[in-house]
Short mmCIF file of C-alpha atoms and ligand atoms in Angstrom, two decimals:
data_model
loop_
_atom_site.label_atom_id
_atom_site.label_comp_id
_atom_site.label_asym_id
_atom_site.label_seq_id
_atom_site.Cartn_x
_atom_site.Cartn_y
_atom_site.Cartn_z
CA MET A 849 -7.32 0.40 -41.89
CA LYS A 850 -4.01 0.20 -39.77
CA THR A 851 -5.98 1.69 -36.87
CA THR A 852 -8.98 -0.87 -37.18
CA PHE A 853 -6.48 -3.71 -37.22
CA LYS A 854 -4.86 -2.46 -34.03
CA SER A 855 -8.12 -2.02 -32.28
CA LEU A 856 -9.21 -5.55 -33.42
CA THR A 857 -5.90 -6.98 -32.17
CA TYR A 858 -6.49 -5.03 -28.85
CA LEU A 859 -10.12 -6.31 -28.50
CA PHE A 860 -8.89 -9.85 -29.21
CA THR A 861 -6.05 -9.71 -26.63
CA SER A 862 -8.38 -8.33 -24.01
CA SER A 863 -11.00 -11.02 -24.55
CA LEU A 864 -8.17 -13.54 -24.24
CA LEU A 865 -7.07 -11.92 -20.99
CA LEU A 866 -10.66 -11.89 -19.70
CA PHE A 867 -11.16 -15.39 -20.66
CA SER A 868 -8.06 -16.60 -18.92
CA CYS A 869 -9.09 -14.77 -15.88
CA SER A 870 -12.61 -16.10 -15.67
CA SER A 871 -11.31 -19.56 -16.17
CA SER A 872 -8.92 -19.27 -13.12
CA SER A 873 -9.50 -21.35 -10.04
CA ASN A 874 -11.07 -19.76 -6.92
CA ASP A 875 -7.71 -19.66 -5.17
CA ASP A 876 -6.48 -17.11 -7.65
CA LEU A 877 -9.40 -14.84 -6.90
CA ASN A 878 -8.81 -14.82 -3.23
CA PRO A 879 -7.94 -11.00 -2.58
CA GLN A 880 -5.61 -12.02 0.38
CA VAL A 881 -3.46 -14.06 -2.23
CA MET A 882 -3.34 -11.31 -4.90
CA ILE A 883 -0.80 -8.79 -3.63
CA PRO A 884 0.18 -6.62 -6.51
CA VAL A 885 3.98 -6.45 -6.91
CA PRO A 886 4.82 -2.66 -7.46
CA ILE A 887 6.78 -2.00 -10.58
CA GLU A 888 8.66 0.98 -9.33
CA LYS A 889 10.77 1.63 -6.12
CA ILE A 890 8.53 2.70 -3.29
CA THR A 891 9.72 6.08 -1.61
CA TYR A 892 8.34 8.14 1.28
CA ASP A 893 7.79 11.22 -0.73
CA ASN A 894 5.99 9.42 -3.54
CA HIS A 895 3.94 6.80 -1.71
CA ILE A 896 4.31 6.44 1.98
CA LYS A 897 3.82 10.00 3.10
CA THR A 898 0.08 9.91 1.62
CA ILE A 899 -0.76 6.67 3.37
CA ILE A 900 0.35 8.02 6.71
CA ASP A 901 -1.25 11.50 6.12
CA ASP A 902 -4.49 9.87 5.14
CA ASN A 903 -4.73 7.26 7.87
CA CYS A 904 -2.66 8.26 10.90
CA LEU A 905 -2.19 12.06 11.21
CA GLN A 906 -5.66 12.69 12.66
CA CYS A 907 -4.04 11.22 15.94
CA HIS A 908 -0.33 10.80 15.28
CA GLY A 909 0.08 14.55 13.97
CA ASN A 910 1.87 17.28 15.73
CA PRO A 911 0.65 17.80 18.32
CA THR A 912 -0.53 14.28 18.81
CA LEU A 913 -4.24 13.86 19.53
CA ARG A 914 -6.64 11.26 21.10
CA GLY A 915 -3.99 9.67 23.05
CA ALA A 916 -1.52 8.82 20.26
CA PRO A 917 1.96 8.43 21.93
CA ASN A 918 4.08 9.79 18.94
CA SER A 919 4.01 11.88 15.89
CA PHE A 920 4.45 10.46 12.43
CA VAL A 921 4.74 13.80 10.36
CA SER A 922 8.29 13.46 9.10
CA TYR A 923 10.35 10.87 7.21
CA ASN A 924 12.66 10.32 10.14
CA GLN A 925 9.69 9.77 12.53
CA VAL A 926 8.09 7.22 10.28
CA ARG A 927 11.36 5.49 9.35
CA SER A 928 12.49 4.97 12.90
CA SER A 929 9.16 3.54 14.01
CA ILE A 930 8.71 1.25 10.86
CA ASN A 931 8.93 -2.11 12.61
CA ASN A 932 6.22 -0.99 15.09
CA ILE A 933 4.17 0.53 12.35
CA LEU A 934 4.18 -2.63 10.23
CA ASN A 935 3.22 -4.67 13.30
CA ARG A 936 0.26 -2.55 14.05
CA LEU A 937 -0.86 -2.24 10.36
CA ASN A 938 -0.87 -6.02 9.98
CA SER A 939 -2.37 -6.74 13.34
CA SER A 940 -5.94 -8.09 13.31
CA SER A 941 -6.57 -8.05 16.98
CA ASN A 942 -4.99 -4.56 17.74
CA PRO A 943 -4.68 -2.56 14.38
CA MET A 944 -3.59 0.76 13.58
CA PRO A 945 -5.69 2.84 12.68
CA PRO A 946 -7.97 1.62 15.50
CA SER A 947 -10.95 1.64 13.37
CA GLY A 948 -9.63 -1.37 11.38
CA GLN A 949 -6.91 -2.31 9.04
CA ILE A 950 -6.23 -0.28 5.80
CA ASN A 951 -6.39 -2.28 2.54
CA ILE A 952 -3.82 -4.93 1.65
CA THR A 953 -2.49 -3.00 -1.17
CA LEU A 954 -1.50 -0.11 1.11
CA ARG A 955 -0.13 -2.33 3.63
CA ALA A 956 1.96 -4.24 0.92
CA SER A 957 3.32 -0.94 -0.02
CA VAL A 958 4.67 -0.13 3.26
CA GLN A 959 6.29 -3.46 3.62
CA GLN A 960 7.79 -3.07 0.08
CA TRP A 961 9.08 0.35 1.20
CA LYS A 962 11.07 -1.25 3.99
CA ASP A 963 12.23 -4.01 1.85
CA ASP A 964 13.46 -1.48 -0.62
CA GLY A 965 15.63 0.11 1.96
CA LEU A 966 13.20 2.89 3.26
CA LEU A 967 14.09 5.39 0.60
CA GLU A 968 13.17 9.06 1.17
CA ASN A 969 12.74 9.97 -2.54
C1 HEC B 1341 -7.96 7.49 16.13
C2 HEC B 1341 -6.59 7.70 16.41
C3 HEC B 1341 -5.38 7.03 15.89
C4 HEC B 1341 -5.16 6.81 14.42
C5 HEC B 1341 -6.18 7.32 13.31
C6 HEC B 1341 -4.01 6.06 14.33
N1 HEC B 1341 -3.56 5.73 15.65
FE1 HEC B 1341 -1.87 4.74 16.20
N2 HEC B 1341 -2.25 5.03 18.06
C7 HEC B 1341 -3.28 5.59 18.61
C8 HEC B 1341 -3.33 5.42 20.13
C9 HEC B 1341 -4.36 6.01 21.08
C10 HEC B 1341 -2.22 4.70 20.38
C11 HEC B 1341 -1.69 4.30 21.85
C12 HEC B 1341 -2.55 3.05 22.30
C13 HEC B 1341 -2.11 1.74 21.50
O1 HEC B 1341 -0.97 1.53 21.31
O2 HEC B 1341 -3.06 0.99 21.07
C14 HEC B 1341 -1.49 4.31 19.13
C15 HEC B 1341 -0.47 3.61 19.02
C16 HEC B 1341 0.20 3.37 17.89
C17 HEC B 1341 1.49 2.64 17.71
C18 HEC B 1341 2.22 1.91 18.95
C19 HEC B 1341 3.17 3.04 19.66
C20 HEC B 1341 4.47 3.10 18.78
O3 HEC B 1341 4.58 4.09 18.34
O4 HEC B 1341 5.05 1.99 18.81
C21 HEC B 1341 1.82 2.59 16.36
C22 HEC B 1341 3.03 1.82 15.89
C23 HEC B 1341 0.84 3.33 15.60
N3 HEC B 1341 -0.11 3.69 16.62
C24 HEC B 1341 0.75 3.44 14.35
C25 HEC B 1341 -0.25 4.05 13.66
C26 HEC B 1341 -0.33 4.10 12.26
C27 HEC B 1341 0.72 3.43 11.31
C28 HEC B 1341 -1.52 4.62 11.93
C29 HEC B 1341 -2.18 5.05 10.39
C30 HEC B 1341 -2.05 3.86 9.69
C31 HEC B 1341 -2.16 5.04 13.14
N4 HEC B 1341 -1.43 4.58 14.15
C32 HEC B 1341 -3.52 5.51 13.10
C33 HEC B 1341 -4.24 6.41 17.94
C34 HEC B 1341 -4.47 6.35 16.55
#
């Protein structure tokens, strides 16, 4: 009985949430506006390394390839270039990677990492 009540409560709450979402104005649904706020601290080891590895190291590896001027394989290399990295991540006319901007959630994580003080771990 108790479980059933919990499930019902859950269902009820979920439908309330769904309802409130579907009745939002269009502005709230604009993906450029919905930047999720991460709950935990962003660190290089837990978040940033994967983003760089997946999107940058095919050129900014060690050795560098395809004309990339520098490596981003270590914490110190990424940290010391953070301002240039953020500029290029967010540039729409000259983005990095050159194939096009990575999604806004990943870019927001890199910004948040800087705002949190560029923690290594
Ligand atoms: C397909 C190869 C390639 C990929 C993938 C790539 N880059 Fe680059 N990157 C280059 C080349 C070539 C240059 C030099 C020409 C230029 O600046 O556009 C460069 C230059 C840069 C620069 C300017 C030089 C500097 O260090 O200040 C930054 C910053 C940068 N890349 C960051 C990144 C980041 C961050 C990623 C991943 C999100 C990335 N790049 C992915 C090829 C790449």
